[in-house]
Short mmCIF file of C-alpha atoms and ligand atoms in Angstrom, two decimals:
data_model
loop_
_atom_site.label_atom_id
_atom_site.label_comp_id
_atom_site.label_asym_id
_atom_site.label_seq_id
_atom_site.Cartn_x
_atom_site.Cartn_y
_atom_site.Cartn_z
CA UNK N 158 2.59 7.04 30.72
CA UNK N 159 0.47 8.20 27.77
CA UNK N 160 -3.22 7.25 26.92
CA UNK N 161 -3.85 7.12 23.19
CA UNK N 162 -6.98 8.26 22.18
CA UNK N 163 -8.57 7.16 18.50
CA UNK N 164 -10.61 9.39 16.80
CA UNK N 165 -10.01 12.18 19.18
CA UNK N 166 -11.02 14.75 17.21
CA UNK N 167 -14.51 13.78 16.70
CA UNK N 168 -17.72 13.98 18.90
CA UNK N 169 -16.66 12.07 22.03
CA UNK N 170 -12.92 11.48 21.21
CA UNK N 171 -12.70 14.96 22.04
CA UNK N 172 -15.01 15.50 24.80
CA UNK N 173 -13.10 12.40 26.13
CA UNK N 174 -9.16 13.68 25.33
CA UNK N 175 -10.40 16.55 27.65
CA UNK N 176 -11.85 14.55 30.57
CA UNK N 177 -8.49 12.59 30.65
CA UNK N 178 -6.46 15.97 30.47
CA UNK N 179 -8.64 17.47 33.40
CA UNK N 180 -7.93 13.99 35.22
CA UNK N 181 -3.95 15.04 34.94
CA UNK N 182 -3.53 11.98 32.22
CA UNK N 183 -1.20 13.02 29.14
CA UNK N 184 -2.61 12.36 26.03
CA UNK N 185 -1.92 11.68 22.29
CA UNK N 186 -4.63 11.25 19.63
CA UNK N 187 -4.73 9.80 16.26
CA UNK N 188 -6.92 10.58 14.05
CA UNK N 189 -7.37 11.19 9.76
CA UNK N 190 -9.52 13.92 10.25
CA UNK N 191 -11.71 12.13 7.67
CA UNK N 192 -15.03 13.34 10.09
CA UNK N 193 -13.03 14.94 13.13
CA UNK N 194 -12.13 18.44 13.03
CA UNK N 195 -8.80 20.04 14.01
CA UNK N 196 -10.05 22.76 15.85
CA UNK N 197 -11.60 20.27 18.49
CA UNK N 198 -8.30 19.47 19.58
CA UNK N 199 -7.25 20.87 22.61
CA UNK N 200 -3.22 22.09 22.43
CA UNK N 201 -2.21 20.43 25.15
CA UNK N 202 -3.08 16.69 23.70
CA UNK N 203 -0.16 15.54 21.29
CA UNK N 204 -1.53 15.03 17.75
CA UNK N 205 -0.49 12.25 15.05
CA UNK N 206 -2.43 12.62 12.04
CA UNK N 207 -2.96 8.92 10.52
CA UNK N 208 -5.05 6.78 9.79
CA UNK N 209 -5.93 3.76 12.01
CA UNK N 210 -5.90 1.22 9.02
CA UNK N 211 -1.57 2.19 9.09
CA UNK N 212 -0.45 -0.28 11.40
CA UNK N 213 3.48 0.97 11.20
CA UNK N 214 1.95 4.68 11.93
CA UNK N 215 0.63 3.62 14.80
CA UNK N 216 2.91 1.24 15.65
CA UNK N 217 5.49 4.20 15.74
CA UNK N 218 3.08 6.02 17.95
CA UNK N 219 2.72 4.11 20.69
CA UNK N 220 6.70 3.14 20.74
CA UNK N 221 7.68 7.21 20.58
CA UNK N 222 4.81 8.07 22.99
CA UNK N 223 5.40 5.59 25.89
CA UNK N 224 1.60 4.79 25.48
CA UNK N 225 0.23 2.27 27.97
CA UNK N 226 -3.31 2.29 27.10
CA UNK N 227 -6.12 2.88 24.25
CA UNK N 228 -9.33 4.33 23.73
CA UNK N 229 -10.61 3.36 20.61
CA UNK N 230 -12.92 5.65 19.25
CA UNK N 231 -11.75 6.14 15.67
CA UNK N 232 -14.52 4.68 13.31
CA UNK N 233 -17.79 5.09 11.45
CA UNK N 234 -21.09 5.06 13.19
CA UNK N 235 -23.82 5.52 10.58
CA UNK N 236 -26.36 2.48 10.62
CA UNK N 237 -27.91 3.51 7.42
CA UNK N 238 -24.27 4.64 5.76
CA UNK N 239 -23.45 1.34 6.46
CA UNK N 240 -26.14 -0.35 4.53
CA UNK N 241 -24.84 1.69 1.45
CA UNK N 242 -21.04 1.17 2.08
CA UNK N 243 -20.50 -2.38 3.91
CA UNK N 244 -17.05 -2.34 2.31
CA UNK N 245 -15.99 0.89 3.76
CA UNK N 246 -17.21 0.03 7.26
CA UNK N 247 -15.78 -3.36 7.29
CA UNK N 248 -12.49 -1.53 6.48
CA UNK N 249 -12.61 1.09 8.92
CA UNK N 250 -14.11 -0.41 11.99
CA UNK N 251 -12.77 -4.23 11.60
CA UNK N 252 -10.33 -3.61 9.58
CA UNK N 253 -9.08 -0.12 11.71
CA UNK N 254 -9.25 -2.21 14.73
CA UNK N 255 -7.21 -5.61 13.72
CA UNK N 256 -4.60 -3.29 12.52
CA UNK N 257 -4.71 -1.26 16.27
CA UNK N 258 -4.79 -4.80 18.14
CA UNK N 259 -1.64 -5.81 15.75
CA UNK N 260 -0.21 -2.51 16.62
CA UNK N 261 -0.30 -2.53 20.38
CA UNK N 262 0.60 -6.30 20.27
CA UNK N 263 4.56 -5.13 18.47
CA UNK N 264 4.39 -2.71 20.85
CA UNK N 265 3.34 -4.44 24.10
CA UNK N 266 0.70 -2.18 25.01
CA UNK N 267 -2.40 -4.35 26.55
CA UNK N 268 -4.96 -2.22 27.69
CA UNK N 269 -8.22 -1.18 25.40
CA UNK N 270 -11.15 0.32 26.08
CA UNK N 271 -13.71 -0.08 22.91
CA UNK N 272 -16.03 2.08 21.33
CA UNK N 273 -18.83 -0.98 20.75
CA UNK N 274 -22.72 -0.11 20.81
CA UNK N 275 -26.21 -0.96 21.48
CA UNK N 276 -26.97 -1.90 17.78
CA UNK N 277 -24.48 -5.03 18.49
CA UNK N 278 -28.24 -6.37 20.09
CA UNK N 279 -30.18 -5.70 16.56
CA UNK N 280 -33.97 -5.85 17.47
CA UNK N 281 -33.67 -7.09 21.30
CA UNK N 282 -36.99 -9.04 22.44
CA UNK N 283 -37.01 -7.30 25.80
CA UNK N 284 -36.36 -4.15 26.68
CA UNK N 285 -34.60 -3.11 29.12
CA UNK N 286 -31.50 -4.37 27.57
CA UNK N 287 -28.88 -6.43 29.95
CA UNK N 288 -25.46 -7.06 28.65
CA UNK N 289 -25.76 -10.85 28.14
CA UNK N 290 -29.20 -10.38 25.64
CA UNK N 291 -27.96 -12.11 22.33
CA UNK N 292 -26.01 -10.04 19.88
CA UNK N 293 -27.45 -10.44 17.07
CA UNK N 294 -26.97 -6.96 14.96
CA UNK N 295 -29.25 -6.03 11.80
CA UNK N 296 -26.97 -3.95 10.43
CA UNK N 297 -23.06 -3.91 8.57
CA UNK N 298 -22.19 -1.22 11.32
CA UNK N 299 -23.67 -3.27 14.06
CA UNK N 300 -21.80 -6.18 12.43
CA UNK N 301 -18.48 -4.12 12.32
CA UNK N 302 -19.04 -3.62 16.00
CA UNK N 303 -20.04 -6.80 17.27
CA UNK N 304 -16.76 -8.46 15.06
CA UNK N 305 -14.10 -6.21 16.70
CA UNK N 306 -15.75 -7.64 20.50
CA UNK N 307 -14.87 -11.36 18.76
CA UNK N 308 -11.59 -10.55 18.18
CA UNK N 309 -11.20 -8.25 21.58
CA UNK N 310 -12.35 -11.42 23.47
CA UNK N 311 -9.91 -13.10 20.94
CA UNK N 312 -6.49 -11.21 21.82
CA UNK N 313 -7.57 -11.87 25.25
CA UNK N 314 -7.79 -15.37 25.64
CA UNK N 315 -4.48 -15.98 23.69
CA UNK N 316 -2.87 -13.32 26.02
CA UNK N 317 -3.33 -13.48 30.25
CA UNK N 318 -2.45 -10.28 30.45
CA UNK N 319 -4.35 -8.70 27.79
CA UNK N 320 -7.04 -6.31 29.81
CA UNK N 321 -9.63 -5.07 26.95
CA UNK N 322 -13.71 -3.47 28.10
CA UNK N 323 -16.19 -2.93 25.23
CA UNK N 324 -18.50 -0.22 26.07
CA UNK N 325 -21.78 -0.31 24.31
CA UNK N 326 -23.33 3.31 23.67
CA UNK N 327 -26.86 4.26 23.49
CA UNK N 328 -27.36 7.54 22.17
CA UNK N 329 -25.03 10.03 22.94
CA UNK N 330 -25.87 13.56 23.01
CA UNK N 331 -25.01 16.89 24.35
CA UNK N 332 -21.80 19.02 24.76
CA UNK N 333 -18.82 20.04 26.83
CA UNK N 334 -20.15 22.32 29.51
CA UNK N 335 -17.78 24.74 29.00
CA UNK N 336 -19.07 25.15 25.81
CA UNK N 337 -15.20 24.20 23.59
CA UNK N 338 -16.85 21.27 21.61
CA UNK N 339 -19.81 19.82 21.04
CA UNK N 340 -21.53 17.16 18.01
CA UNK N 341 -20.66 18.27 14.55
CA UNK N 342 -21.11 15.89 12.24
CA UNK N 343 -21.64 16.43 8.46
CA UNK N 344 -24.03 15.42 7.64
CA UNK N 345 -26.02 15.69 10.80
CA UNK N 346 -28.21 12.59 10.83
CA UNK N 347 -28.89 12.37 14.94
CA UNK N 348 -31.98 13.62 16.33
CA UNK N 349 -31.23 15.69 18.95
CA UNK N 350 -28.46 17.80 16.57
CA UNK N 351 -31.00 17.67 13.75
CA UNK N 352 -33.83 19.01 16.14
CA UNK N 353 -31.87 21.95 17.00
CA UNK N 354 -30.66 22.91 14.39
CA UNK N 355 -34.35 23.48 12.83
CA UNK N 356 -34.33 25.15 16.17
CA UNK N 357 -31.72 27.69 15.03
CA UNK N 358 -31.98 27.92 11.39
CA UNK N 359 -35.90 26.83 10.81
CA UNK N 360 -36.77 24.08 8.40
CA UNK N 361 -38.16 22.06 10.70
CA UNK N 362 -38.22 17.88 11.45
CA UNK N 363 -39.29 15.18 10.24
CA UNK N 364 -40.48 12.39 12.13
CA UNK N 365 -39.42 8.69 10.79
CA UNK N 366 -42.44 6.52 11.94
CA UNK N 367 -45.53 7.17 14.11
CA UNK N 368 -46.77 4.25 13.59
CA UNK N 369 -44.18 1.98 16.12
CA UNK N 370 -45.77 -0.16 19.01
CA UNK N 371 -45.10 2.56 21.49
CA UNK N 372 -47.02 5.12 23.43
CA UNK N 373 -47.01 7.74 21.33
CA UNK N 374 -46.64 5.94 17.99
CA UNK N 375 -42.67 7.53 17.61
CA UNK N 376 -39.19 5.16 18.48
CA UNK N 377 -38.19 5.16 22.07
CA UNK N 378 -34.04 5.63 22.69
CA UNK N 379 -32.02 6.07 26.00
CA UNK N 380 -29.93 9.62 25.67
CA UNK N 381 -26.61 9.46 27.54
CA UNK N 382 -25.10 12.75 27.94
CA UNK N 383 -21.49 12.59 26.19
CA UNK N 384 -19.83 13.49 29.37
CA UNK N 385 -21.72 11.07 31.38
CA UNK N 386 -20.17 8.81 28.85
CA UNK N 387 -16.14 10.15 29.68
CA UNK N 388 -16.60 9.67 33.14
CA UNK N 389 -17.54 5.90 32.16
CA UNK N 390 -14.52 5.44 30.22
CA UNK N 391 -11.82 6.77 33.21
CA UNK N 392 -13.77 4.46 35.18
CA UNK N 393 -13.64 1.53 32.76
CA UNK N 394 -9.46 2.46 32.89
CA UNK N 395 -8.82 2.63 36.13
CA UNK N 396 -10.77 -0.51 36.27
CA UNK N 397 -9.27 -2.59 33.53
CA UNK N 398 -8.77 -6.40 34.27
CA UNK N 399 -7.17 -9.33 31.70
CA UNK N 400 -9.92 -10.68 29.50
CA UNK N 401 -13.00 -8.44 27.85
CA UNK N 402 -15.39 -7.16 29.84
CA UNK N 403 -18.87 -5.49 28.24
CA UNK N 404 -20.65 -2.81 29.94
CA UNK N 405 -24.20 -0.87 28.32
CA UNK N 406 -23.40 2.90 28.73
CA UNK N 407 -27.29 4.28 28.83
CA UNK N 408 -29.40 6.40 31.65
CA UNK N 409 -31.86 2.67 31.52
CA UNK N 410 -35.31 5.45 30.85
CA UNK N 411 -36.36 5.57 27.05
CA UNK N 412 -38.15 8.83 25.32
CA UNK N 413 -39.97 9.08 22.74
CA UNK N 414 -39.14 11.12 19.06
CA UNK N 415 -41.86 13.39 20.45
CA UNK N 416 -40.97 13.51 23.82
CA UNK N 417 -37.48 14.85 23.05
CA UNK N 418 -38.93 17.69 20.01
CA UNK N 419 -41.40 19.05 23.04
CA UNK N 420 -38.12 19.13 25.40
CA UNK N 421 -36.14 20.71 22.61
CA UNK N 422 -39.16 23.60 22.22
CA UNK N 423 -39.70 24.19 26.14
CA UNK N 424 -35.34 24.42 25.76
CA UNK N 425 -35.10 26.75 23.13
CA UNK N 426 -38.17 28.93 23.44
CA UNK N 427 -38.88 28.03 19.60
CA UNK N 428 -41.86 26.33 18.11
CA UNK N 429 -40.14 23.63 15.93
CA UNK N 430 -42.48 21.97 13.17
CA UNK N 431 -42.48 18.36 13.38
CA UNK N 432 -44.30 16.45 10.52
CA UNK N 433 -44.82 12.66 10.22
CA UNK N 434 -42.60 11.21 7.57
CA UNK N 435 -41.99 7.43 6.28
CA UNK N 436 -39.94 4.64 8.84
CA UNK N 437 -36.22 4.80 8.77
CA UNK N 438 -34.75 1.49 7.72
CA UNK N 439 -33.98 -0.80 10.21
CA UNK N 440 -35.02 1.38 13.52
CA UNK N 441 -36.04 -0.55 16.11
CA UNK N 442 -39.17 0.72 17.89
CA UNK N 443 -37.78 0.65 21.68
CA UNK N 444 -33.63 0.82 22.69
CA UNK N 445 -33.08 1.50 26.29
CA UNK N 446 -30.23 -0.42 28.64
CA UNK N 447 -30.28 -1.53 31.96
CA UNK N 448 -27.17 -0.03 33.05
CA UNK N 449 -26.63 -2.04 36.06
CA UNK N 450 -23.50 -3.63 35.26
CA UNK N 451 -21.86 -0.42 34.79
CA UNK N 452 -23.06 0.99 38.14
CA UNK N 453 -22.14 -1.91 40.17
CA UNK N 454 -18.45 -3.11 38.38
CA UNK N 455 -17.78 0.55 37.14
CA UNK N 456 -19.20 3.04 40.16
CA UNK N 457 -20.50 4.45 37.24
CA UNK N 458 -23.72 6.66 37.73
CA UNK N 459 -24.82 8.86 34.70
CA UNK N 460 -25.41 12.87 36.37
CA UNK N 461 -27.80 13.43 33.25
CA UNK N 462 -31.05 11.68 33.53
CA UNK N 463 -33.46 13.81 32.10
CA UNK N 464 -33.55 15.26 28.89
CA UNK N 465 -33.97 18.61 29.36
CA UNK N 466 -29.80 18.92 30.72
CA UNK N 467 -28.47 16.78 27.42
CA UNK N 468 -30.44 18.96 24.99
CA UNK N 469 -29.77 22.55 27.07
CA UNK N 470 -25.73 21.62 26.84
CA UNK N 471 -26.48 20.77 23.03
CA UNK N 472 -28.42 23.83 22.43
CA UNK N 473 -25.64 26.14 24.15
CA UNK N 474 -23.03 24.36 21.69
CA UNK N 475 -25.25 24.46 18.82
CA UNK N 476 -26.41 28.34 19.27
CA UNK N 477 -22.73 28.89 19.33
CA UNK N 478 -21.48 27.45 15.92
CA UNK N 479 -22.70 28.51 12.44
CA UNK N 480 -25.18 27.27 10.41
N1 UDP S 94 -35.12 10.37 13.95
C1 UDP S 94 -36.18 11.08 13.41
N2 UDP S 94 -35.89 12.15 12.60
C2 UDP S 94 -34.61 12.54 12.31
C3 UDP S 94 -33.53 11.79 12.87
C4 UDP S 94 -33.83 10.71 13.69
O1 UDP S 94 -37.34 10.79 13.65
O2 UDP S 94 -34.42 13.49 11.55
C5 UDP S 94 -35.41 9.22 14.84
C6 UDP S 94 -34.80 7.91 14.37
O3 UDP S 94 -35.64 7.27 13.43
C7 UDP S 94 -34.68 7.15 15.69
C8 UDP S 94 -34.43 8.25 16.73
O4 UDP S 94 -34.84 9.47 16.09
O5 UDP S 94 -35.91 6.55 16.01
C9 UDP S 94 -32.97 8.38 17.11
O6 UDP S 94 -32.21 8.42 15.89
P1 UDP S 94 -30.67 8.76 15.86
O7 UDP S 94 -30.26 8.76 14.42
O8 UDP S 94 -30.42 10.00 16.65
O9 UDP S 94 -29.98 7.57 16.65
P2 UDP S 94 -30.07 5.98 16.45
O10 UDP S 94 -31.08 5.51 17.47
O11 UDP S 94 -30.43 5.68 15.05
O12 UDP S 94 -28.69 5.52 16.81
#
């Protein structure tokens, strides 16, 4: 049996293609390469180059590959892109996701596990976040997100046998520690990627917002390491029961904008200027989960709980690619 993996040639489609190849799992992944890259596939992972929107591509897929199960990571995960292109996200993430669910339902594959996240919550009134706070997202990506776990929960009640988990992200950093991939997104717009690379190339950072209800004035986010977040999603597969379970994948501590630009100096060795700049649209001051769920149904326990591991792995990867 074959998992398909979605979007496994971007940032944690591929970390995650080779946690399941280092579990023994074969793997195929799909992907456009519209923000993956082709040299983050490992050889050993079969590769269909599509787009998730075909539904007779991947319909094809999963008949020729035997595949029994899905990670779906394939979609676009810009809040503030979003804003600017509601169409295009709509498309991609609703749209890329109906057209998987209609795939796997002509090919009677019923096992998912879903790339949802923490912006499905909007602003939350309490922090720290538990799964069953009201969903109620501010954004068109959030939206995007929060409409595929409808139609997940959806599938599922129509089908008894349909076995689907939506795993909601927090922010997702670092790299493989054996150093083959790590974030590359273009353009960067995460922090911790963004920090470093003023790290390596200069330029420096610029802080959106010191002026948040928070301890040091800067937005407070939980940072999951992205391999923490693999071993989540073997255990959310070996686990997967009919209906749609949601689980928060986050470390449950928040740090501050400053807090992680002091971690990423004391990591690098390199002063990195940080200046006070305007809000972002639509930030929320404090994000951070309570990731109890996911310890107690998952035996899930994130390794990472610091910063200072997440942004060392991310500084190995980041010294190693150029500018
Ligand atoms: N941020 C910042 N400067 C940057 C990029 C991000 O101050 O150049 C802040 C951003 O406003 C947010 C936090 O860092 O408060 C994390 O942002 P990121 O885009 O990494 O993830 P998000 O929380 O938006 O998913």
């Amino acid at each position: 049996m074959i998992t398909l993996v979605t979007g496994g040639a971007g940032y944690i489609g591929s970390h995650m293609v080779r946690a399941l190849l280092r579990a023994g799992r074969r793997v195929v992944v799909l992907d456009n390469l519209s923000t993956g890259h082709r040299r983050a596939l490992p050889p050993d992972a079969a590769f269909v180059e599509a787009d998730v929107r075909d539904t007779a591509a991947v319909t094809a897929l999963l008949q020729e590959h035997d595949v029994d199960a899905v990670l779906h990571f394939a979609g676009l995960i810009e809040v503030g892109a979003s804003v600017r292109d509601p169409i295009g996200y709509w498309s991609t993430n609703f749209g890329g996701t109906l057209s998987l669910l209609g795939a796997m339902e002509a090919s009677g594959v019923k096992r998912i596990v879903f790339s949802s996240t923490c912006a499905v919550y909007g602003e939350p009134g309490v922090v720290p976040i538990v799964e069953s706070c009201p969903r109620r997202p501010i954004s068109p990506y959030g939206r995007s997100k929060l409409a595929c776990e409808h139609a997940l929960a959806d599938v599922a009640a129509a089908d008894p046998a349909f076995c689907a988990v939506a795993l909601r992200y927090f922010n997702v950093a670092g790299a493989a520690a054996d150093g083959s991939v790590g974030e590359d997104h273009q353009p960067e717009t995460h922090l911790i990627p963004r920090v470093l690379n003023a790290a390596r190339d200069g330029g420096g950072i610029t802080i959106f917002g010191t002026d948040f209800p928070t301890p040091d004035g800067t937005c407070v986010r939980d940072y999951v390491h992205v391999e923490d977040l693999c071993a989540a999603h073997l255990a959310a597969l070996d686990r997967l029961t009919p209906g749609l379970a949601a689980f928060n994948l986050g470390i449950g501590r928040g740090f501050s904008v400053r807090e992680v630009i002091d971690t990423a100096r004391a990591v690098t060795g390199r002063a990195i200027e940080a200046s006070a700049g305007p809000r972002r649209a639509g930030d929320p001051p404090r994000l951070f989960a309570d990731p109890t769920r996911a310890r107690e149904l998952l035996g899930w326990s994130p390794r990472a709980v610091e910063l200072e591991p997440i942004i060392a792995s991310a500084w190995r990867w980041t010294r190693q690619v150029s500018s």
